[in-house]
Backbone as JSON Lines, residues from 0, in Angstrom:
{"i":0,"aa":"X","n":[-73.75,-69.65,-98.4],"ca":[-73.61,-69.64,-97.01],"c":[-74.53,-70.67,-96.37]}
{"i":1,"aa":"X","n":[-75.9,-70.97,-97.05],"ca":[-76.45,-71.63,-96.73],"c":[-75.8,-73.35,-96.72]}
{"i":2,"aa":"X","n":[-75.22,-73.2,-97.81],"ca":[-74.28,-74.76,-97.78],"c":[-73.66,-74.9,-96.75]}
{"i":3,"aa":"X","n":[-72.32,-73.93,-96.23],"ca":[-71.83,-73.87,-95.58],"c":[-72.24,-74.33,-94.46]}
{"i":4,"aa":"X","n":[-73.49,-73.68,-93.68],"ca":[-74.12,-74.09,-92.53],"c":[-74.32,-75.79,-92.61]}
{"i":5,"aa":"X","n":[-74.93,-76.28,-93.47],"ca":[-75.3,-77.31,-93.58],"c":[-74.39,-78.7,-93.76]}
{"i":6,"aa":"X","n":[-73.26,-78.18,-94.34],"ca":[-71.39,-78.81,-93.88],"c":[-71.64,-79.39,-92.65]}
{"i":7,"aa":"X","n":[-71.6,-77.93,-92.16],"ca":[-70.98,-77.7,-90.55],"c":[-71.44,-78.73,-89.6]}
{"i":8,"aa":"X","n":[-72.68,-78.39,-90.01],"ca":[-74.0,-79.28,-89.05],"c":[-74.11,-80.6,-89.36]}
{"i":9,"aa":"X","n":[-73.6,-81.31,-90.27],"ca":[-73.72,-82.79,-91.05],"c":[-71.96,-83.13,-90.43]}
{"i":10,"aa":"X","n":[-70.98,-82.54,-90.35],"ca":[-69.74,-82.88,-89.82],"c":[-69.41,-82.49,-88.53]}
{"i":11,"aa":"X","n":[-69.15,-83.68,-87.51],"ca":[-69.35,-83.59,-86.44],"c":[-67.77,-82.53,-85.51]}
{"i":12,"aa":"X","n":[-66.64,-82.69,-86.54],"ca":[-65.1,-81.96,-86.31],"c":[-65.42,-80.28,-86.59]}
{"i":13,"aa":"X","n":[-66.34,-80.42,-87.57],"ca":[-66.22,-79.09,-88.05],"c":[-67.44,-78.52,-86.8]}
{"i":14,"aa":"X","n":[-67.9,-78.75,-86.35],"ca":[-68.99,-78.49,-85.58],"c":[-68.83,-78.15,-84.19]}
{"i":15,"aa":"X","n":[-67.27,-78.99,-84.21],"ca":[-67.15,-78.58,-82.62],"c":[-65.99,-77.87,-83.04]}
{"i":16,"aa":"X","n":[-65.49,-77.74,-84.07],"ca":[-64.4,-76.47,-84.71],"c":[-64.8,-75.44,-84.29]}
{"i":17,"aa":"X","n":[-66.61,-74.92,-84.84],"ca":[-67.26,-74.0,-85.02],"c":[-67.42,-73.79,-83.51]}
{"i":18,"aa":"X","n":[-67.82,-74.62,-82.97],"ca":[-68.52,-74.66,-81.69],"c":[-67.45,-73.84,-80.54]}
{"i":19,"aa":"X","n":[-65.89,-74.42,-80.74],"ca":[-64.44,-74.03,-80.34],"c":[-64.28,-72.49,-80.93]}
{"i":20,"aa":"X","n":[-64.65,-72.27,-81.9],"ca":[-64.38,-71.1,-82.5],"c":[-65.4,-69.39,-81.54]}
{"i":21,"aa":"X","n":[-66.64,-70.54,-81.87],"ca":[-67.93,-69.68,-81.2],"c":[-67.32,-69.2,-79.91]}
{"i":22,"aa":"X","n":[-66.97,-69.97,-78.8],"ca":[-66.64,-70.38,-77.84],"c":[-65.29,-68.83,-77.82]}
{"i":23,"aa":"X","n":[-63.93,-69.4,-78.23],"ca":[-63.31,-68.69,-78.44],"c":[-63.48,-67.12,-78.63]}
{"i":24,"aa":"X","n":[-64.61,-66.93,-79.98],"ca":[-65.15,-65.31,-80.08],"c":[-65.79,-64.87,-78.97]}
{"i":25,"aa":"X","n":[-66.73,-65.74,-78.46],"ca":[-67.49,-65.47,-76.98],"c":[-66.75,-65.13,-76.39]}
{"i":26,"aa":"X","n":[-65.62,-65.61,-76.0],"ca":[-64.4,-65.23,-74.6],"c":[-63.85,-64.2,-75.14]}
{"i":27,"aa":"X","n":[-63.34,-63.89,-76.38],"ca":[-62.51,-62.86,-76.91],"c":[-63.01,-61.54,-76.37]}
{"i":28,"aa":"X","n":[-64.47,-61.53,-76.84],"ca":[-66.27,-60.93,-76.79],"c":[-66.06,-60.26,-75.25]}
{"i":29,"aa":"X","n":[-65.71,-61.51,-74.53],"ca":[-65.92,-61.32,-73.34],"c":[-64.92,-60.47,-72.66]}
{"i":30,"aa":"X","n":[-63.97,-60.77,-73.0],"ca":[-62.65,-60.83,-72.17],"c":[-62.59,-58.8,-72.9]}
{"i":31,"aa":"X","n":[-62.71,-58.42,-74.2],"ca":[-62.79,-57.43,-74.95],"c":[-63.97,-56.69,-73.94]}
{"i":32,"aa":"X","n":[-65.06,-56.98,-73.65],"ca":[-65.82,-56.26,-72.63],"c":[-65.45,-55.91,-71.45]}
{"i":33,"aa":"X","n":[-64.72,-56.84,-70.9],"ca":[-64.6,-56.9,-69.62],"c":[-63.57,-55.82,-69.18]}
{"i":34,"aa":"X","n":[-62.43,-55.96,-70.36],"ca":[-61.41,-54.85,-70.29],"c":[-61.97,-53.48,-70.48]}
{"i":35,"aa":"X","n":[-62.94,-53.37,-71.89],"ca":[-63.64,-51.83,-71.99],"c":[-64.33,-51.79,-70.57]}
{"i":36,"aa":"X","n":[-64.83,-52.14,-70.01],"ca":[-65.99,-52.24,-68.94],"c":[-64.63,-51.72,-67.71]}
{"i":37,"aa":"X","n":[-63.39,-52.0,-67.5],"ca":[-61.99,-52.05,-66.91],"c":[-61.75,-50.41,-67.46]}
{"i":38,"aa":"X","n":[-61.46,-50.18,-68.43],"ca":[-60.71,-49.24,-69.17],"c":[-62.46,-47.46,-68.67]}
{"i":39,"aa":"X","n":[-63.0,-48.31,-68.52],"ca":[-64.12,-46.99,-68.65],"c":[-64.5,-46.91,-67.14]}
{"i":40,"aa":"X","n":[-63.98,-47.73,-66.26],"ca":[-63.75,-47.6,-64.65],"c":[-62.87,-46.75,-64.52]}
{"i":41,"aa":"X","n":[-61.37,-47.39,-65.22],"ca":[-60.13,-46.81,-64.49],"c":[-60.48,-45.22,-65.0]}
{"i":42,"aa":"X","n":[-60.84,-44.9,-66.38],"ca":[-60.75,-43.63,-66.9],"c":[-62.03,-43.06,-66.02]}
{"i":43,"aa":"X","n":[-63.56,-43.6,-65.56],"ca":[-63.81,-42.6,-64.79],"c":[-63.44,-42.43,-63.03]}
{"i":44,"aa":"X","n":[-62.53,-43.65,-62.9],"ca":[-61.57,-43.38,-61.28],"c":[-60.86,-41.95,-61.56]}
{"i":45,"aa":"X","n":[-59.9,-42.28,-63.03],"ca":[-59.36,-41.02,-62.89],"c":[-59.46,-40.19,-63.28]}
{"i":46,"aa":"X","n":[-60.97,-39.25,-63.65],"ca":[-61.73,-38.51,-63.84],"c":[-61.78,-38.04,-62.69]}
{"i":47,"aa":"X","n":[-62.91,-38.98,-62.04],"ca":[-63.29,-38.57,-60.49],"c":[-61.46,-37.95,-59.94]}
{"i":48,"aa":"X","n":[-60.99,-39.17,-59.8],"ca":[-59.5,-39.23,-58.52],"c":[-58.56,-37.38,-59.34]}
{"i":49,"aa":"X","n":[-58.98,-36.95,-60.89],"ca":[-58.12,-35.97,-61.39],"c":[-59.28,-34.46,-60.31]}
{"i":50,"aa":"X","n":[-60.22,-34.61,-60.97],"ca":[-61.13,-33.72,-60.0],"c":[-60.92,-34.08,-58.45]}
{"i":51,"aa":"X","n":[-61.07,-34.68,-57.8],"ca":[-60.64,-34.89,-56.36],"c":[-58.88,-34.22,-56.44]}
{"i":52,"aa":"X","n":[-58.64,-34.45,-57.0],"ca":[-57.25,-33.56,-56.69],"c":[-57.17,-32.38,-57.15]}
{"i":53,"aa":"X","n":[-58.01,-31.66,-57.81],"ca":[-58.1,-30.6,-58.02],"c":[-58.24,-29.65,-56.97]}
{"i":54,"aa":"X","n":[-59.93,-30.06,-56.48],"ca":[-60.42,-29.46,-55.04],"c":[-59.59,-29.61,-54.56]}
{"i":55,"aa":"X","n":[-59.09,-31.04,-54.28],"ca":[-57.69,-30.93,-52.89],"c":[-56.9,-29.84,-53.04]}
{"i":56,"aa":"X","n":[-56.54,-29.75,-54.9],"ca":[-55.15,-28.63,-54.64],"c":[-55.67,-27.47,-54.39]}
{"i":57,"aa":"X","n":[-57.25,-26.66,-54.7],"ca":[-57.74,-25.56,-54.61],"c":[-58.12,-25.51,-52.44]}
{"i":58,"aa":"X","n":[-58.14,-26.43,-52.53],"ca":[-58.48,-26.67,-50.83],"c":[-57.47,-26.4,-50.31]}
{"i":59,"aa":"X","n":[-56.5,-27.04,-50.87],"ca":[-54.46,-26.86,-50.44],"c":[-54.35,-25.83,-50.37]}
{"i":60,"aa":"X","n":[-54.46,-24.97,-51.96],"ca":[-53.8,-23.69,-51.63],"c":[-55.23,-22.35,-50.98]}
{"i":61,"aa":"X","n":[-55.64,-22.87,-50.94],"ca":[-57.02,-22.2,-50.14],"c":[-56.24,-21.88,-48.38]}
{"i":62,"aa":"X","n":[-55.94,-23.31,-48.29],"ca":[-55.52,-23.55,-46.92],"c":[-53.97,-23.21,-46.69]}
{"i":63,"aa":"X","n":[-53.19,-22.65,-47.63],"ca":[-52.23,-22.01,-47.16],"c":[-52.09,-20.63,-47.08]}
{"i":64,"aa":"X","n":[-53.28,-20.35,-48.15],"ca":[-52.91,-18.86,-48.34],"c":[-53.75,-18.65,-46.73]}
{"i":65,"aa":"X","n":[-54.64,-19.26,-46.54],"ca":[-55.26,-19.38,-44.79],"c":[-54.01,-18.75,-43.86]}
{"i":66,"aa":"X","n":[-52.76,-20.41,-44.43],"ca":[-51.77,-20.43,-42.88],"c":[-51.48,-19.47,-42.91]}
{"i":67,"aa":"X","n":[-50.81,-18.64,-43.9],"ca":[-49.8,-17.99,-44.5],"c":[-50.67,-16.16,-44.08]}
{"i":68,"aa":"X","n":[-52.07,-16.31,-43.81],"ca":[-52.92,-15.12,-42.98],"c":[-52.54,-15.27,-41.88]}
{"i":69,"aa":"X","n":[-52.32,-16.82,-41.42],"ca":[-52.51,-16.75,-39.89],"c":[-51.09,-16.53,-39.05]}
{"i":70,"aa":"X","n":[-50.02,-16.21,-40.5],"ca":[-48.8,-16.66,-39.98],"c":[-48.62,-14.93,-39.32]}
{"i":71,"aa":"X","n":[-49.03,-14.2,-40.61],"ca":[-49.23,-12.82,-40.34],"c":[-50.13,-12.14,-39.98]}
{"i":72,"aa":"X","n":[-50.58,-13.01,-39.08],"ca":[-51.82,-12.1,-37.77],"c":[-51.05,-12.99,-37.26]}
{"i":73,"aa":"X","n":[-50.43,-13.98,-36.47],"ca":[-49.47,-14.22,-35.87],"c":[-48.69,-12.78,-34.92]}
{"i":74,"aa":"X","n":[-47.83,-12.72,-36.32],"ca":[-46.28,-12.06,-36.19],"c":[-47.42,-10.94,-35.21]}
{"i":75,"aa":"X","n":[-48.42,-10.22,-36.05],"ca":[-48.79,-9.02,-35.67],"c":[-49.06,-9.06,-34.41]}
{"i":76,"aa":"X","n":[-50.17,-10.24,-33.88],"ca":[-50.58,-10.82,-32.35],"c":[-49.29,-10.72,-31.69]}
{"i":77,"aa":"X","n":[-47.79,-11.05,-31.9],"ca":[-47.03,-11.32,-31.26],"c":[-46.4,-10.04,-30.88]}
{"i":78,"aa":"X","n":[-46.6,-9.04,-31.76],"ca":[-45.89,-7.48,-32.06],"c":[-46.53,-6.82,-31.05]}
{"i":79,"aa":"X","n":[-47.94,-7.02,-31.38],"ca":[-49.18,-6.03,-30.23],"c":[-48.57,-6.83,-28.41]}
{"i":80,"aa":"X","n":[-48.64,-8.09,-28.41],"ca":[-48.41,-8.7,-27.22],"c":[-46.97,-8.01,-26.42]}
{"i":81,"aa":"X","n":[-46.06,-8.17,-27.78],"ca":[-44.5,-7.32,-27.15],"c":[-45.26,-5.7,-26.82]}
{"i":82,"aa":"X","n":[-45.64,-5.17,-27.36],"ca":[-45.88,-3.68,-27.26],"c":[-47.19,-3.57,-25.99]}
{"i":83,"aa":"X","n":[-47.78,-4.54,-25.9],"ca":[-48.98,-4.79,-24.39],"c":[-47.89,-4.57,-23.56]}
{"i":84,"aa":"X","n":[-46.61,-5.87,-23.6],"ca":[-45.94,-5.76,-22.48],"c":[-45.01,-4.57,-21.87]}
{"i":85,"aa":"X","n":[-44.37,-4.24,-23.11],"ca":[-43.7,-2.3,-23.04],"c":[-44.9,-1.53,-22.35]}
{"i":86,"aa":"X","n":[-46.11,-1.44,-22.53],"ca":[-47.49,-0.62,-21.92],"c":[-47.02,-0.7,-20.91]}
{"i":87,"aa":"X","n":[-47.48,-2.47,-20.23],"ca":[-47.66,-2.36,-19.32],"c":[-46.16,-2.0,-18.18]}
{"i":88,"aa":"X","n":[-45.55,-2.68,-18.53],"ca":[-44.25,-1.91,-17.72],"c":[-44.44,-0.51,-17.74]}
{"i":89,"aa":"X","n":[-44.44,0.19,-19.04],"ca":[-44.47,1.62,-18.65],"c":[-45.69,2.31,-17.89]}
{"i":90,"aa":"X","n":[-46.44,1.44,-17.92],"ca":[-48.51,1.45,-16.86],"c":[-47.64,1.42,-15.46]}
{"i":91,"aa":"X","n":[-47.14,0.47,-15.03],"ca":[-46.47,-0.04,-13.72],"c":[-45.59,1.04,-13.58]}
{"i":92,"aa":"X","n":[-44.39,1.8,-14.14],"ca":[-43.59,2.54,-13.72],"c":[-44.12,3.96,-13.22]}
{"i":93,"aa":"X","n":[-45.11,4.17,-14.64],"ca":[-46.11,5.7,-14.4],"c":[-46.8,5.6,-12.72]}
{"i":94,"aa":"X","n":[-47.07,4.19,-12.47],"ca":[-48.15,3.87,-11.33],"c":[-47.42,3.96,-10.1]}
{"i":95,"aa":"X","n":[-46.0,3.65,-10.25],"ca":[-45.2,3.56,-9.07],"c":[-45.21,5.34,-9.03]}
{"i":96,"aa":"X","n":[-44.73,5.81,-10.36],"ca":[-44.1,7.65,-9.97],"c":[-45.36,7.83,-9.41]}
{"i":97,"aa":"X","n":[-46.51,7.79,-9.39],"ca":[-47.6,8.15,-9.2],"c":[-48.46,8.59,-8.08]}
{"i":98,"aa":"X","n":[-47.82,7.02,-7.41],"ca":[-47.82,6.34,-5.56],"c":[-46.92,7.87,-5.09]}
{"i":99,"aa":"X","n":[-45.86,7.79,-5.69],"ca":[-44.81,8.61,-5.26],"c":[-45.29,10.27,-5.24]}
{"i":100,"aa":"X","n":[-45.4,10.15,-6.0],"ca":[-46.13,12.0,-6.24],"c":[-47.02,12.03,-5.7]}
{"i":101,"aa":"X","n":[-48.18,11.06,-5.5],"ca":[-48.9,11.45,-4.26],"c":[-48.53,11.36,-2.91]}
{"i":102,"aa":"X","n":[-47.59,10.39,-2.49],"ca":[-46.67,10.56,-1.57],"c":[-45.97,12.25,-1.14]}
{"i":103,"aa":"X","n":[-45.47,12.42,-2.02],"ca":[-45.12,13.41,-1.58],"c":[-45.72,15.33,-1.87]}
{"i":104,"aa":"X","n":[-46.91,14.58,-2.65],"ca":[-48.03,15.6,-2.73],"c":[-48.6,16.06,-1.64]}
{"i":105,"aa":"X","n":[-48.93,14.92,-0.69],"ca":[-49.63,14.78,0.59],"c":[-48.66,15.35,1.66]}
{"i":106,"aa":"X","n":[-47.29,14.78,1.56],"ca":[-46.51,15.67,2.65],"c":[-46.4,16.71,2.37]}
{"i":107,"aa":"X","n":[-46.66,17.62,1.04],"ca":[-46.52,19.24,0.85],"c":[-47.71,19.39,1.28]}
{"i":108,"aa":"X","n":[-48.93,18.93,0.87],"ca":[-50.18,19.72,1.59],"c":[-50.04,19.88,3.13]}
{"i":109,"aa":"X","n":[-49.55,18.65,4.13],"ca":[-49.48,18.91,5.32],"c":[-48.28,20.0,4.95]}
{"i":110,"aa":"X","n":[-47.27,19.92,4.5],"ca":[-46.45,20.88,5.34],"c":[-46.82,22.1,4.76]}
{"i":111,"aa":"X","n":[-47.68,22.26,3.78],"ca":[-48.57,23.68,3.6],"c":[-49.19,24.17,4.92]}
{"i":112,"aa":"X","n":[-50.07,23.13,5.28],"ca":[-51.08,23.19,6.67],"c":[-50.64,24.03,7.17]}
{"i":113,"aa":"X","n":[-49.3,22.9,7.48],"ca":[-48.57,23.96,9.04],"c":[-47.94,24.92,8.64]}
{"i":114,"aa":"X","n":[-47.58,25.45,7.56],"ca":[-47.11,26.43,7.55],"c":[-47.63,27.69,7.58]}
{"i":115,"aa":"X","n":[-49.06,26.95,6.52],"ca":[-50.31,27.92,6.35],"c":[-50.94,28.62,8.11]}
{"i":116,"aa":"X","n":[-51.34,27.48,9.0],"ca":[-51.48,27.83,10.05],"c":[-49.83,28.71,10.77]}
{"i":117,"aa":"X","n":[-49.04,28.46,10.59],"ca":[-47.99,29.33,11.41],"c":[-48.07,30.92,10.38]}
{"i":118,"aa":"X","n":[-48.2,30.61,9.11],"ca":[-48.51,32.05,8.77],"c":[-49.81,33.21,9.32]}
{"i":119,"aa":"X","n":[-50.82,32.05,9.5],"ca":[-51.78,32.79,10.17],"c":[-51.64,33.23,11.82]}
{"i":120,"aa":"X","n":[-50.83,32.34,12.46],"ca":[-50.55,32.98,14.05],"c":[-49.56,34.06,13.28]}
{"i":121,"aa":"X","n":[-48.38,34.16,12.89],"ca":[-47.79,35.18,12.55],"c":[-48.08,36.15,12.3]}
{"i":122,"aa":"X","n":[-49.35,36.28,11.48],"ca":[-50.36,37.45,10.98],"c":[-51.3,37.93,11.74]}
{"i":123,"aa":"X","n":[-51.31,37.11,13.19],"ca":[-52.3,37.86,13.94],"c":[-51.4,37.85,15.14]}
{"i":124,"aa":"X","n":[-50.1,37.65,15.22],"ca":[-48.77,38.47,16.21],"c":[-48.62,39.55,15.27]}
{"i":125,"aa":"X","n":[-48.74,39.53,14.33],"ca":[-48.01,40.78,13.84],"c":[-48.78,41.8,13.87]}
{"i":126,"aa":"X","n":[-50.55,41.71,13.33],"ca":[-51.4,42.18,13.7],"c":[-51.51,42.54,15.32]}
{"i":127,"aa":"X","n":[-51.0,41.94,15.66],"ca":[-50.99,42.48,17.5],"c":[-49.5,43.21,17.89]}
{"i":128,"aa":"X","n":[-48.55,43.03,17.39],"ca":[-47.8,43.83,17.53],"c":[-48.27,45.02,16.98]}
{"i":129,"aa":"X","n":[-48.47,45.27,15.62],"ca":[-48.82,46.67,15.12],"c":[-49.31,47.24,15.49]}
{"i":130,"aa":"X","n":[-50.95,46.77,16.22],"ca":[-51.84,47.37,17.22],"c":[-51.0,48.4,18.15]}
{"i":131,"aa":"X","n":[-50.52,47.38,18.48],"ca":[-49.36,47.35,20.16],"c":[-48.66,48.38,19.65]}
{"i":132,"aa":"X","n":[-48.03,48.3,18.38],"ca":[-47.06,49.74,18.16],"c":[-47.59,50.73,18.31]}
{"i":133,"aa":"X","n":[-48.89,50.76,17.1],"ca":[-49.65,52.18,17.19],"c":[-49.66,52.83,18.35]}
{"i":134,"aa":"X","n":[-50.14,51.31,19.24],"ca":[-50.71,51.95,20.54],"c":[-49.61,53.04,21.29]}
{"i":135,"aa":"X","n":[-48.27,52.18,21.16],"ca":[-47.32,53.04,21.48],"c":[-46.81,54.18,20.74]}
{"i":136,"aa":"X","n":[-47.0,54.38,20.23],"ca":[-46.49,55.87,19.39],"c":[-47.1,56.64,19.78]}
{"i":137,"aa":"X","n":[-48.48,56.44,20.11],"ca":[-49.27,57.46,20.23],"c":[-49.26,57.71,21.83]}
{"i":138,"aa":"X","n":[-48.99,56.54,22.19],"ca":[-48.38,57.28,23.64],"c":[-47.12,57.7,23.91]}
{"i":139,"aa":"X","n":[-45.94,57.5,22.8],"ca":[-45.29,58.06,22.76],"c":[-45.21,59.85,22.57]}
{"i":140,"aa":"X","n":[-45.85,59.58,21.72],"ca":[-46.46,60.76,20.88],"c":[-47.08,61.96,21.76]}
{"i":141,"aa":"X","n":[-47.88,61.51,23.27],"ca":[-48.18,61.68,24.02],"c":[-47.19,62.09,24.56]}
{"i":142,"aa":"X","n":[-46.35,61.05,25.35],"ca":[-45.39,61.46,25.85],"c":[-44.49,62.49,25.7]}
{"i":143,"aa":"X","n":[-43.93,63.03,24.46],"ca":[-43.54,63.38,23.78],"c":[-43.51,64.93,24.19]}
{"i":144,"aa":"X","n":[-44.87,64.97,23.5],"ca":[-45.53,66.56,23.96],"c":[-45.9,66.22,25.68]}
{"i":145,"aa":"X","n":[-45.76,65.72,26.3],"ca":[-46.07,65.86,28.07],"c":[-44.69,66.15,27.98]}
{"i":146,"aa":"X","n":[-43.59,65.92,28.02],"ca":[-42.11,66.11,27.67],"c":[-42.08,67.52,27.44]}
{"i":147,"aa":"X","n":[-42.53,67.87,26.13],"ca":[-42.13,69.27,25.72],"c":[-42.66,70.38,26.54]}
{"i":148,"aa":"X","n":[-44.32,69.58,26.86],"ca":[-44.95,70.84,28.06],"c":[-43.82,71.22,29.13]}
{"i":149,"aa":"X","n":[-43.75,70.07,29.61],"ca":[-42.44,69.96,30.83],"c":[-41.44,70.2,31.17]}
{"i":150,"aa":"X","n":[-40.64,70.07,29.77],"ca":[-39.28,71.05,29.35],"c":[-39.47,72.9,29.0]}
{"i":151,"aa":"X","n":[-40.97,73.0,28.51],"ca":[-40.81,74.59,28.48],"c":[-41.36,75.07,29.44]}
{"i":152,"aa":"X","n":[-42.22,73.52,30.36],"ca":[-43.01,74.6,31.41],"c":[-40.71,74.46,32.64]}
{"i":153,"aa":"X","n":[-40.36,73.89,32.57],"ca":[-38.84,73.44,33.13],"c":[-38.34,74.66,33.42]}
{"i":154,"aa":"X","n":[-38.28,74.8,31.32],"ca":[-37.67,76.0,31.37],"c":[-37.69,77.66,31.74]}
{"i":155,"aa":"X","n":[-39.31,77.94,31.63],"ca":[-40.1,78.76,32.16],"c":[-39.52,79.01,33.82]}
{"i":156,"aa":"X","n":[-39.82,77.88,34.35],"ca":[-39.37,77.87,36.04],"c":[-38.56,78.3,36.16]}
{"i":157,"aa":"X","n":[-37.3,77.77,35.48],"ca":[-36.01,77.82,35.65],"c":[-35.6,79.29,35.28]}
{"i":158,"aa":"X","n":[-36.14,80.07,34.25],"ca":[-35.65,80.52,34.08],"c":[-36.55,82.43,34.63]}
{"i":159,"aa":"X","n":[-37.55,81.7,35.45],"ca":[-38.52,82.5,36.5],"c":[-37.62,82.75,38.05]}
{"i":160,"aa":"X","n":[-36.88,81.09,38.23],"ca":[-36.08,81.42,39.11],"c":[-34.44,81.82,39.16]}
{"i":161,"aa":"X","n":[-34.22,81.86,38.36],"ca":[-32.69,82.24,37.32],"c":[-33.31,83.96,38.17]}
{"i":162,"aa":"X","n":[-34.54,84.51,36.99],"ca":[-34.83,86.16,37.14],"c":[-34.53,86.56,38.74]}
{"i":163,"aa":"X","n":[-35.65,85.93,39.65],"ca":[-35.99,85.64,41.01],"c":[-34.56,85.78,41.52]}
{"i":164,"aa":"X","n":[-33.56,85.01,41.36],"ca":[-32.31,84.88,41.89],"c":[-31.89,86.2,41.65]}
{"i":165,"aa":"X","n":[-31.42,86.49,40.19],"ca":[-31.16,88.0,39.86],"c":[-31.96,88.86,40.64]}
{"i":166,"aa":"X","n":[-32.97,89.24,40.55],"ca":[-33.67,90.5,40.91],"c":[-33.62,89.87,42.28]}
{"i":167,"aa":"X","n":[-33.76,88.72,42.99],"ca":[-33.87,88.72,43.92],"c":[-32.75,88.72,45.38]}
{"i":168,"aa":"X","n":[-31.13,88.05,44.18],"ca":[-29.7,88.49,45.53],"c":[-29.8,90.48,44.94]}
{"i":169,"aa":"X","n":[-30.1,90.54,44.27],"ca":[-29.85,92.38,44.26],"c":[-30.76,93.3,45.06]}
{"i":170,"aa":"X","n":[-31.5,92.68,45.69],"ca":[-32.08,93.51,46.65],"c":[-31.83,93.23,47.93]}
């Protein structure tokens, strides 16, 4: 090998053969690096870029099973909102009967009032009539017996002067 070198170096074709050759392996060298140096990018791009899509897809479906909550607290928000609005109509209808029944709560208490008050004059006419009756019976009652005195004291007379007449055309 040692000859060899010493060829090489004493012949000026073979030298720039070698030199062309060197040259050549250098670039081969090179060009062979440059691609591994290429090949160990792209493979850790798509290392990184396979993990980045991973998270994305765990983020993805993270974020649907999300929508897919929000779709159904949605519907439900929308269910409670229909059934707020049934409330409240039936809040508003109860509120109108309500107006109403006190409406006409209030005209029974007055027309209690007055009736209440006409029961009480009634109860103290009637209370005064009864008085008033008693009062009369018992002067009837009175009367009655002044009557009967009157009719037997009548009859007594009558029949004092009935005698009187008798005993009295016979003499």
């Amino acid at each position: 090998m040692h000859a060899l070198i010493e060829k090489i170096q004493n012949d000026p074709v073979l030298m720039l053969g070698v030199a062309v050759g060197v040259v050549v392996i250098l670039f081969v060298v090179l060009v062979v690096i440059v691609a591994a140096m290429r090949v160990k990018a792209y493979k850790d791009r798509f290392l990184n870029t396979r993990i980045d899509n991973e998270e994305k897809a765990s983020v993805l479906e993270r974020l649907h099973e999300e929508l897919e909550h929000y779709k159904i607290r949605t519907a439900q928000n929308e269910q409670e909102l229909q059934r707020f609005a049934e409330t409240r109509e039936v809040l508003e209808k109860t509120t109108a009967e309500l107006e109403e029944t006190r409406k006409v709560l209030n005209e029974t208490q007055n027309r209690l009032h007055a009736l209440t008050a006409q029961f009480e004059n009634l109860r103290h006419q009637y209370e005064t009539l009864k008085e008033e009756e008693l009062r009369l019976r018992e002067k009837l009652e009175h009367m009655n017996e002044e009557n009967n005195k009157l009719r037997i004291n009548n009859a007594r007379l009558l029949m004092k002067l009935e005698n009187e007449e008798r005993f009295g055309g016979k003499e």
